[in-house]
Amino acid sequence: MAFLAFEGLDGSGKSTLIKNLKLHLEKASIDYISTREPGGTELGEELRKIILKDQKPPPCAKTELLLYEAIRAQHVEQKIKPLLSEGKWVISDRFTASSIAFQAGGRNIAEKDIVWLNNFATGDLKPNLTILLDISYEESQKRMTNTNRDEKDRIEKESAQFHRAVRKSYLEQAENNPQWLVLNACESEQNLTDKLISHLKFKGFLE
Ligand code: TMP
């Protein structure tokens, strides 16, 4: 059993790395569920649409944070905890570190309040490993224009300054949590996958 959270700016390549990890787990006959935040449950996916919709006026920063936390509470209670207690691996595309990066880094809400809300929403559940795909704002933008993506959502449309602050917060979180795995998102897909698998072996999650 392992609970892994993937983090990074939009366009950092989380989905591709998750896809490659899933292939590896399938080959090793490991039972896993891949999920995401915001989302992961029926209620969470409905709230995701509301949170990411480009609306005027936009939700204020506190409302936005509380919506992400509401989604998280449901996600942990309804899905993540039961799956972990069945011994399954849970792979989540974003978790608590996203709220610190985007709502403290990007929106300037006090980090201590977010830490408290994260703990409240998750009942103190922490991932066994957080994987940060680090990428510059410029590179992430290049990738998002080069790939066939849907129209940008409300958060993706935020300023360069916002996204640079998000990245800075991620890197600060990584510095304060030396057990995180930080990968340079500009490395090749193969290198990133190899590094992740080796790390999971080194940590004893994989044989
Ligand atoms: P996604 O596009 O990676 O699925 O995530 C949707 C957006 O929501 C993304 O721009 C990051 C943002 N987000 C937050 O601002 N706070 C959070 O707590 C989470 C989970 C995501």
PDB file of C-alpha atoms and ligand atoms in Angstrom:
ATOM      1  CA  MET A   1       0.000   0.000   0.000  1.00  0.00           C
ATOM      2  CA  ALA A   2       1.236   3.493  -0.781  1.00  0.00           C
ATOM      3  CA  PHE A   3      -0.349   6.913  -1.065  1.00  0.00           C
ATOM      4  CA  LEU A   4       1.450   9.070  -3.627  1.00  0.00           C
ATOM      5  CA  ALA A   5       0.680  12.703  -4.454  1.00  0.00           C
ATOM      6  CA  PHE A   6       1.942  14.359  -7.640  1.00  0.00           C
ATOM      7  CA  GLU A   7       2.415  18.108  -7.607  1.00  0.00           C
ATOM      8  CA  GLY A   8       3.566  20.854  -9.950  1.00  0.00           C
ATOM      9  CA  LEU A   9       2.486  23.757 -12.116  1.00  0.00           C
ATOM     10  CA  ASP A  10      -0.095  23.112 -14.820  1.00  0.00           C
ATOM     11  CA  GLY A  11       1.791  21.707 -17.802  1.00  0.00           C
ATOM     12  CA  SER A  12       4.563  20.165 -15.664  1.00  0.00           C
ATOM     13  CA  GLY A  13       3.911  16.653 -17.023  1.00  0.00           C
ATOM     14  CA  LYS A  14       2.179  15.062 -14.017  1.00  0.00           C
ATOM     15  CA  SER A  15      -0.292  13.157 -16.200  1.00  0.00           C
ATOM     16  CA  THR A  16       2.443  11.600 -18.333  1.00  0.00           C
ATOM     17  CA  LEU A  17       4.492  10.504 -15.315  1.00  0.00           C
ATOM     18  CA  ILE A  18       1.369   9.101 -13.643  1.00  0.00           C
ATOM     19  CA  LYS A  19       0.506   7.209 -16.851  1.00  0.00           C
ATOM     20  CA  ASN A  20       3.984   5.636 -16.900  1.00  0.00           C
ATOM     21  CA  LEU A  21       3.821   4.731 -13.216  1.00  0.00           C
ATOM     22  CA  LYS A  22       0.451   3.062 -13.801  1.00  0.00           C
ATOM     23  CA  LEU A  23       1.973   0.934 -16.591  1.00  0.00           C
ATOM     24  CA  HIS A  24       4.722  -0.140 -14.209  1.00  0.00           C
ATOM     25  CA  LEU A  25       2.261  -1.018 -11.428  1.00  0.00           C
ATOM     26  CA  GLU A  26       0.129  -3.039 -13.852  1.00  0.00           C
ATOM     27  CA  LYS A  27       3.182  -5.038 -14.924  1.00  0.00           C
ATOM     28  CA  ALA A  28       3.996  -5.677 -11.262  1.00  0.00           C
ATOM     29  CA  SER A  29       0.338  -6.724 -10.608  1.00  0.00           C
ATOM     30  CA  ILE A  30      -0.103  -3.985  -8.013  1.00  0.00           C
ATOM     31  CA  ASP A  31      -3.665  -2.902  -7.324  1.00  0.00           C
ATOM     32  CA  TYR A  32      -3.955   0.880  -7.568  1.00  0.00           C
ATOM     33  CA  ILE A  33      -6.488   3.656  -8.028  1.00  0.00           C
ATOM     34  CA  SER A  34      -5.584   6.869  -9.746  1.00  0.00           C
ATOM     35  CA  THR A  35      -7.521   9.942  -8.664  1.00  0.00           C
ATOM     36  CA  ARG A  36      -7.272  13.722  -8.649  1.00  0.00           C
ATOM     37  CA  GLU A  37      -7.940  16.974  -6.856  1.00  0.00           C
ATOM     38  CA  PRO A  38      -9.988  18.982  -7.322  1.00  0.00           C
ATOM     39  CA  GLY A  39     -12.310  16.036  -7.983  1.00  0.00           C
ATOM     40  CA  GLY A  40     -12.042  12.344  -7.167  1.00  0.00           C
ATOM     41  CA  THR A  41     -15.667  11.825  -6.092  1.00  0.00           C
ATOM     42  CA  GLU A  42     -18.991  12.653  -7.768  1.00  0.00           C
ATOM     43  CA  LEU A  43     -19.454  15.639  -5.476  1.00  0.00           C
ATOM     44  CA  GLY A  44     -15.834  16.676  -5.952  1.00  0.00           C
ATOM     45  CA  GLU A  45     -16.097  16.544  -9.746  1.00  0.00           C
ATOM     46  CA  GLU A  46     -19.239  18.756  -9.615  1.00  0.00           C
ATOM     47  CA  LEU A  47     -17.458  21.257  -7.367  1.00  0.00           C
ATOM     48  CA  ARG A  48     -14.410  21.111  -9.686  1.00  0.00           C
ATOM     49  CA  LYS A  49     -16.512  22.501 -12.535  1.00  0.00           C
ATOM     50  CA  ILE A  50     -17.676  25.371 -10.324  1.00  0.00           C
ATOM     51  CA  ILE A  51     -14.213  26.164  -8.983  1.00  0.00           C
ATOM     52  CA  LEU A  52     -12.483  26.186 -12.386  1.00  0.00           C
ATOM     53  CA  LYS A  53     -15.227  27.994 -14.338  1.00  0.00           C
ATOM     54  CA  ASP A  54     -14.181  31.414 -15.547  1.00  0.00           C
ATOM     55  CA  GLN A  55     -16.798  33.500 -13.748  1.00  0.00           C
ATOM     56  CA  LYS A  56     -17.315  37.174 -12.936  1.00  0.00           C
ATOM     57  CA  PRO A  57     -16.987  37.971 -10.132  1.00  0.00           C
ATOM     58  CA  PRO A  58     -14.591  35.101  -9.351  1.00  0.00           C
ATOM     59  CA  PRO A  59     -14.850  33.348  -5.976  1.00  0.00           C
ATOM     60  CA  CYS A  60     -12.919  35.305  -3.351  1.00  0.00           C
ATOM     61  CA  ALA A  61      -9.665  33.710  -2.182  1.00  0.00           C
ATOM     62  CA  LYS A  62     -11.166  32.309   1.042  1.00  0.00           C
ATOM     63  CA  THR A  63     -14.148  30.779  -0.772  1.00  0.00           C
ATOM     64  CA  GLU A  64     -11.820  29.232  -3.322  1.00  0.00           C
ATOM     65  CA  LEU A  65      -9.673  27.708  -0.572  1.00  0.00           C
ATOM     66  CA  LEU A  66     -12.703  26.366   1.311  1.00  0.00           C
ATOM     67  CA  LEU A  67     -14.066  24.761  -1.869  1.00  0.00           C
ATOM     68  CA  TYR A  68     -10.753  22.963  -2.455  1.00  0.00           C
ATOM     69  CA  GLU A  69     -10.793  21.829   1.186  1.00  0.00           C
ATOM     70  CA  ALA A  70     -14.432  20.679   0.961  1.00  0.00           C
ATOM     71  CA  ILE A  71     -13.551  18.600  -2.091  1.00  0.00           C
ATOM     72  CA  ARG A  72     -10.550  17.186  -0.207  1.00  0.00           C
ATOM     73  CA  ALA A  73     -12.558  16.221   2.896  1.00  0.00           C
ATOM     74  CA  GLN A  74     -15.016  14.252   0.742  1.00  0.00           C
ATOM     75  CA  HIS A  75     -12.197  12.721  -1.302  1.00  0.00           C
ATOM     76  CA  VAL A  76     -10.328  11.469   1.781  1.00  0.00           C
ATOM     77  CA  GLU A  77     -13.410  10.187   3.606  1.00  0.00           C
ATOM     78  CA  GLN A  78     -15.234   8.583   0.689  1.00  0.00           C
ATOM     79  CA  LYS A  79     -12.356   7.329  -1.418  1.00  0.00           C
ATOM     80  CA  ILE A  80      -8.755   7.588  -0.238  1.00  0.00           C
ATOM     81  CA  LYS A  81      -9.042   6.181   3.310  1.00  0.00           C
ATOM     82  CA  PRO A  82     -11.248   3.200   2.348  1.00  0.00           C
ATOM     83  CA  LEU A  83      -8.941   2.290  -0.550  1.00  0.00           C
ATOM     84  CA  LEU A  84      -5.814   2.508   1.593  1.00  0.00           C
ATOM     85  CA  SER A  85      -7.422   0.327   4.243  1.00  0.00           C
ATOM     86  CA  GLU A  86      -8.135  -2.264   1.527  1.00  0.00           C
ATOM     87  CA  GLY A  87      -4.370  -2.234   0.864  1.00  0.00           C
ATOM     88  CA  LYS A  88      -4.587  -0.501  -2.528  1.00  0.00           C
ATOM     89  CA  TRP A  89      -2.144   2.072  -3.835  1.00  0.00           C
ATOM     90  CA  VAL A  90      -3.659   5.540  -4.255  1.00  0.00           C
ATOM     91  CA  ILE A  91      -2.106   7.894  -6.785  1.00  0.00           C
ATOM     92  CA  SER A  92      -3.452  11.418  -6.544  1.00  0.00           C
ATOM     93  CA  ASP A  93      -2.862  14.133  -9.112  1.00  0.00           C
ATOM     94  CA  ARG A  94      -2.561  17.002  -6.564  1.00  0.00           C
ATOM     95  CA  PHE A  95      -3.286  16.998  -2.834  1.00  0.00           C
ATOM     96  CA  THR A  96      -2.675  19.284   0.174  1.00  0.00           C
ATOM     97  CA  ALA A  97       0.554  20.836  -1.168  1.00  0.00           C
ATOM     98  CA  SER A  98      -1.458  22.371  -4.031  1.00  0.00           C
ATOM     99  CA  SER A  99      -3.517  24.423  -1.581  1.00  0.00           C
ATOM    100  CA  ILE A 100      -0.352  25.750   0.055  1.00  0.00           C
ATOM    101  CA  ALA A 101       1.270  26.504  -3.304  1.00  0.00           C
ATOM    102  CA  PHE A 102      -1.738  28.094  -5.004  1.00  0.00           C
ATOM    103  CA  GLN A 103      -3.700  29.619  -2.119  1.00  0.00           C
ATOM    104  CA  ALA A 104      -0.759  30.695   0.103  1.00  0.00           C
ATOM    105  CA  GLY A 105       1.821  31.271  -2.659  1.00  0.00           C
ATOM    106  CA  GLY A 106      -0.584  32.527  -5.325  1.00  0.00           C
ATOM    107  CA  ARG A 107      -3.363  34.137  -3.278  1.00  0.00           C
ATOM    108  CA  ASN A 108      -1.404  35.229  -0.202  1.00  0.00           C
ATOM    109  CA  ILE A 109      -3.568  33.457   2.365  1.00  0.00           C
ATOM    110  CA  ALA A 110      -1.580  32.759   5.564  1.00  0.00           C
ATOM    111  CA  GLU A 111       0.120  29.390   5.221  1.00  0.00           C
ATOM    112  CA  LYS A 112      -0.628  28.427   8.829  1.00  0.00           C
ATOM    113  CA  ASP A 113      -4.378  28.727   8.151  1.00  0.00           C
ATOM    114  CA  ILE A 114      -4.060  26.456   5.124  1.00  0.00           C
ATOM    115  CA  VAL A 115      -1.997  23.923   7.057  1.00  0.00           C
ATOM    116  CA  TRP A 116      -4.746  23.873   9.706  1.00  0.00           C
ATOM    117  CA  LEU A 117      -7.497  23.465   7.080  1.00  0.00           C
ATOM    118  CA  ASN A 118      -5.517  20.752   5.280  1.00  0.00           C
ATOM    119  CA  ASN A 119      -5.205  18.795   8.531  1.00  0.00           C
ATOM    120  CA  PHE A 120      -8.884  19.345   9.316  1.00  0.00           C
ATOM    121  CA  ALA A 121      -9.998  18.191   5.849  1.00  0.00           C
ATOM    122  CA  THR A 122      -7.748  15.136   5.745  1.00  0.00           C
ATOM    123  CA  GLY A 123      -7.944  14.129   9.428  1.00  0.00           C
ATOM    124  CA  ASP A 124      -4.134  14.455   9.307  1.00  0.00           C
ATOM    125  CA  LEU A 125      -3.761  11.912   6.509  1.00  0.00           C
ATOM    126  CA  LYS A 126      -0.459  12.540   4.695  1.00  0.00           C
ATOM    127  CA  PRO A 127       0.848  11.019   1.466  1.00  0.00           C
ATOM    128  CA  ASN A 128       3.652   8.463   1.902  1.00  0.00           C
ATOM    129  CA  LEU A 129       5.453  10.350  -0.823  1.00  0.00           C
ATOM    130  CA  THR A 130       4.946  13.686  -2.588  1.00  0.00           C
ATOM    131  CA  ILE A 131       6.519  13.981  -6.029  1.00  0.00           C
ATOM    132  CA  LEU A 132       7.127  17.520  -7.255  1.00  0.00           C
ATOM    133  CA  LEU A 133       7.662  18.057 -10.964  1.00  0.00           C
ATOM    134  CA  ASP A 134       9.507  21.333 -10.956  1.00  0.00           C
ATOM    135  CA  ILE A 135       9.196  23.557 -14.024  1.00  0.00           C
ATOM    136  CA  SER A 136       9.601  27.263 -14.765  1.00  0.00           C
ATOM    137  CA  TYR A 137       6.535  29.319 -15.616  1.00  0.00           C
ATOM    138  CA  GLU A 138       7.931  30.031 -19.110  1.00  0.00           C
ATOM    139  CA  GLU A 139       8.491  26.354 -19.893  1.00  0.00           C
ATOM    140  CA  SER A 140       5.060  25.350 -18.581  1.00  0.00           C
ATOM    141  CA  GLN A 141       3.439  28.003 -20.785  1.00  0.00           C
ATOM    142  CA  LYS A 142       5.363  26.810 -23.832  1.00  0.00           C
ATOM    143  CA  ARG A 143       4.135  23.268 -23.245  1.00  0.00           C
ATOM    144  CA  MET A 144       0.547  24.361 -22.739  1.00  0.00           C
ATOM    145  CA  THR A 145       0.511  26.235 -26.060  1.00  0.00           C
ATOM    146  CA  ASN A 146       2.258  23.419 -27.925  1.00  0.00           C
ATOM    147  CA  THR A 147      -0.088  20.656 -26.800  1.00  0.00           C
ATOM    148  CA  ASN A 148      -3.704  20.224 -27.778  1.00  0.00           C
ATOM    149  CA  ARG A 149      -5.393  21.301 -24.573  1.00  0.00           C
ATOM    150  CA  ASP A 150      -8.889  22.512 -23.816  1.00  0.00           C
ATOM    151  CA  GLU A 151      -9.348  26.210 -23.264  1.00  0.00           C
ATOM    152  CA  LYS A 152      -7.433  27.466 -20.203  1.00  0.00           C
ATOM    153  CA  ASP A 153      -9.375  27.294 -16.928  1.00  0.00           C
ATOM    154  CA  ARG A 154      -9.714  30.153 -14.428  1.00  0.00           C
ATOM    155  CA  ILE A 155      -6.510  29.288 -12.550  1.00  0.00           C
ATOM    156  CA  GLU A 156      -4.458  28.622 -15.697  1.00  0.00           C
ATOM    157  CA  LYS A 157      -5.411  32.132 -16.877  1.00  0.00           C
ATOM    158  CA  GLU A 158      -3.783  33.709 -13.797  1.00  0.00           C
ATOM    159  CA  SER A 159      -0.771  36.000 -14.270  1.00  0.00           C
ATOM    160  CA  ALA A 160       2.889  35.081 -14.633  1.00  0.00           C
ATOM    161  CA  GLN A 161       3.444  36.603 -11.185  1.00  0.00           C
ATOM    162  CA  PHE A 162       0.812  34.269  -9.690  1.00  0.00           C
ATOM    163  CA  HIS A 163       2.359  31.145 -11.228  1.00  0.00           C
ATOM    164  CA  ARG A 164       5.894  32.174 -10.276  1.00  0.00           C
ATOM    165  CA  ALA A 165       4.717  32.560  -6.666  1.00  0.00           C
ATOM    166  CA  VAL A 166       3.121  29.098  -6.855  1.00  0.00           C
ATOM    167  CA  ARG A 167       6.402  27.578  -8.032  1.00  0.00           C
ATOM    168  CA  LYS A 168       8.334  29.405  -5.315  1.00  0.00           C
ATOM    169  CA  SER A 169       5.982  28.006  -2.667  1.00  0.00           C
ATOM    170  CA  TYR A 170       6.388  24.485  -4.049  1.00  0.00           C
ATOM    171  CA  LEU A 171      10.176  24.790  -3.865  1.00  0.00           C
ATOM    172  CA  GLU A 172      10.009  26.168  -0.319  1.00  0.00           C
ATOM    173  CA  GLN A 173       7.737  23.308   0.711  1.00  0.00           C
ATOM    174  CA  ALA A 174      10.199  20.837  -0.825  1.00  0.00           C
ATOM    175  CA  GLU A 175      13.057  22.431   1.084  1.00  0.00           C
ATOM    176  CA  ASN A 176      11.125  22.057   4.351  1.00  0.00           C
ATOM    177  CA  ASN A 177      10.156  18.469   3.496  1.00  0.00           C
ATOM    178  CA  PRO A 178      13.416  16.768   2.447  1.00  0.00           C
ATOM    179  CA  GLN A 179      11.554  13.457   2.048  1.00  0.00           C
ATOM    180  CA  TRP A 180       9.753  14.832  -1.052  1.00  0.00           C
ATOM    181  CA  LEU A 181      11.013  13.646  -4.423  1.00  0.00           C
ATOM    182  CA  VAL A 182      11.755  16.693  -6.579  1.00  0.00           C
ATOM    183  CA  LEU A 183      12.197  16.013 -10.294  1.00  0.00           C
ATOM    184  CA  ASN A 184      13.254  18.407 -13.022  1.00  0.00           C
ATOM    185  CA  ALA A 185      10.249  18.346 -15.343  1.00  0.00           C
ATOM    186  CA  CYS A 186      12.477  19.220 -18.327  1.00  0.00           C
ATOM    187  CA  GLU A 187      14.202  15.822 -18.244  1.00  0.00           C
ATOM    188  CA  SER A 188      13.058  13.195 -20.734  1.00  0.00           C
ATOM    189  CA  GLU A 189       9.935  11.162 -20.043  1.00  0.00           C
ATOM    190  CA  GLN A 190      12.066   8.008 -19.751  1.00  0.00           C
ATOM    191  CA  ASN A 191      14.502   9.577 -17.261  1.00  0.00           C
ATOM    192  CA  LEU A 192      11.680  10.872 -15.091  1.00  0.00           C
ATOM    193  CA  THR A 193       9.971   7.485 -15.043  1.00  0.00           C
ATOM    194  CA  ASP A 194      13.255   5.676 -14.250  1.00  0.00           C
ATOM    195  CA  LYS A 195      14.022   8.114 -11.413  1.00  0.00           C
ATOM    196  CA  LEU A 196      10.561   7.699  -9.921  1.00  0.00           C
ATOM    197  CA  ILE A 197      10.657   3.889 -10.084  1.00  0.00           C
ATOM    198  CA  SER A 198      14.195   3.763  -8.600  1.00  0.00           C
ATOM    199  CA  HIS A 199      13.100   6.036  -5.778  1.00  0.00           C
ATOM    200  CA  LEU A 200      10.047   3.881  -5.040  1.00  0.00           C
ATOM    201  CA  LYS A 201      12.338   0.831  -4.927  1.00  0.00           C
ATOM    202  CA  PHE A 202      14.856   2.613  -2.720  1.00  0.00           C
ATOM    203  CA  LYS A 203      12.055   3.564  -0.301  1.00  0.00           C
ATOM    204  CA  GLY A 204      10.802  -0.014  -0.247  1.00  0.00           C
ATOM    205  CA  PHE A 205       7.448   0.601  -1.934  1.00  0.00           C
ATOM    206  CA  LEU A 206       8.446  -1.543  -4.922  1.00  0.00           C
ATOM    207  CA  GLU A 207      10.615  -4.644  -5.187  1.00  0.00           C
TER     208      GLU A 207
HETATM  209  P1  TMP B   1      -5.581  20.417 -12.511  1.00  0.00           P
HETATM  210  O1  TMP B   1      -5.727  21.231 -13.757  1.00  0.00           O
HETATM  211  O2  TMP B   1      -4.181  20.036 -12.215  1.00  0.00           O
HETATM  212  O3  TMP B   1      -6.548  19.285 -12.435  1.00  0.00           O
HETATM  213  O4  TMP B   1      -5.961  21.384 -11.262  1.00  0.00           O
HETATM  214  C1  TMP B   1      -6.893  22.370 -11.354  1.00  0.00           C
HETATM  215  C2  TMP B   1      -6.352  23.674 -10.849  1.00  0.00           C
HETATM  216  O5  TMP B   1      -6.675  23.847  -9.466  1.00  0.00           O
HETATM  217  C3  TMP B   1      -4.853  23.848 -10.977  1.00  0.00           C
HETATM  218  O6  TMP B   1      -4.603  25.073 -11.641  1.00  0.00           O
HETATM  219  C4  TMP B   1      -4.370  23.935  -9.562  1.00  0.00           C
HETATM  220  C5  TMP B   1      -5.574  24.403  -8.787  1.00  0.00           C
HETATM  221  N1  TMP B   1      -5.611  23.970  -7.385  1.00  0.00           N
HETATM  222  C6  TMP B   1      -5.576  24.934  -6.366  1.00  0.00           C
HETATM  223  O7  TMP B   1      -5.493  26.116  -6.643  1.00  0.00           O
HETATM  224  N2  TMP B   1      -5.642  24.502  -5.075  1.00  0.00           N
HETATM  225  C7  TMP B   1      -5.782  23.195  -4.725  1.00  0.00           C
HETATM  226  O8  TMP B   1      -5.850  22.863  -3.537  1.00  0.00           O
HETATM  227  C8  TMP B   1      -5.834  22.214  -5.791  1.00  0.00           C
HETATM  228  C9  TMP B   1      -5.985  20.765  -5.452  1.00  0.00           C
HETATM  229  C10 TMP B   1      -5.732  22.642  -7.093  1.00  0.00           C
END
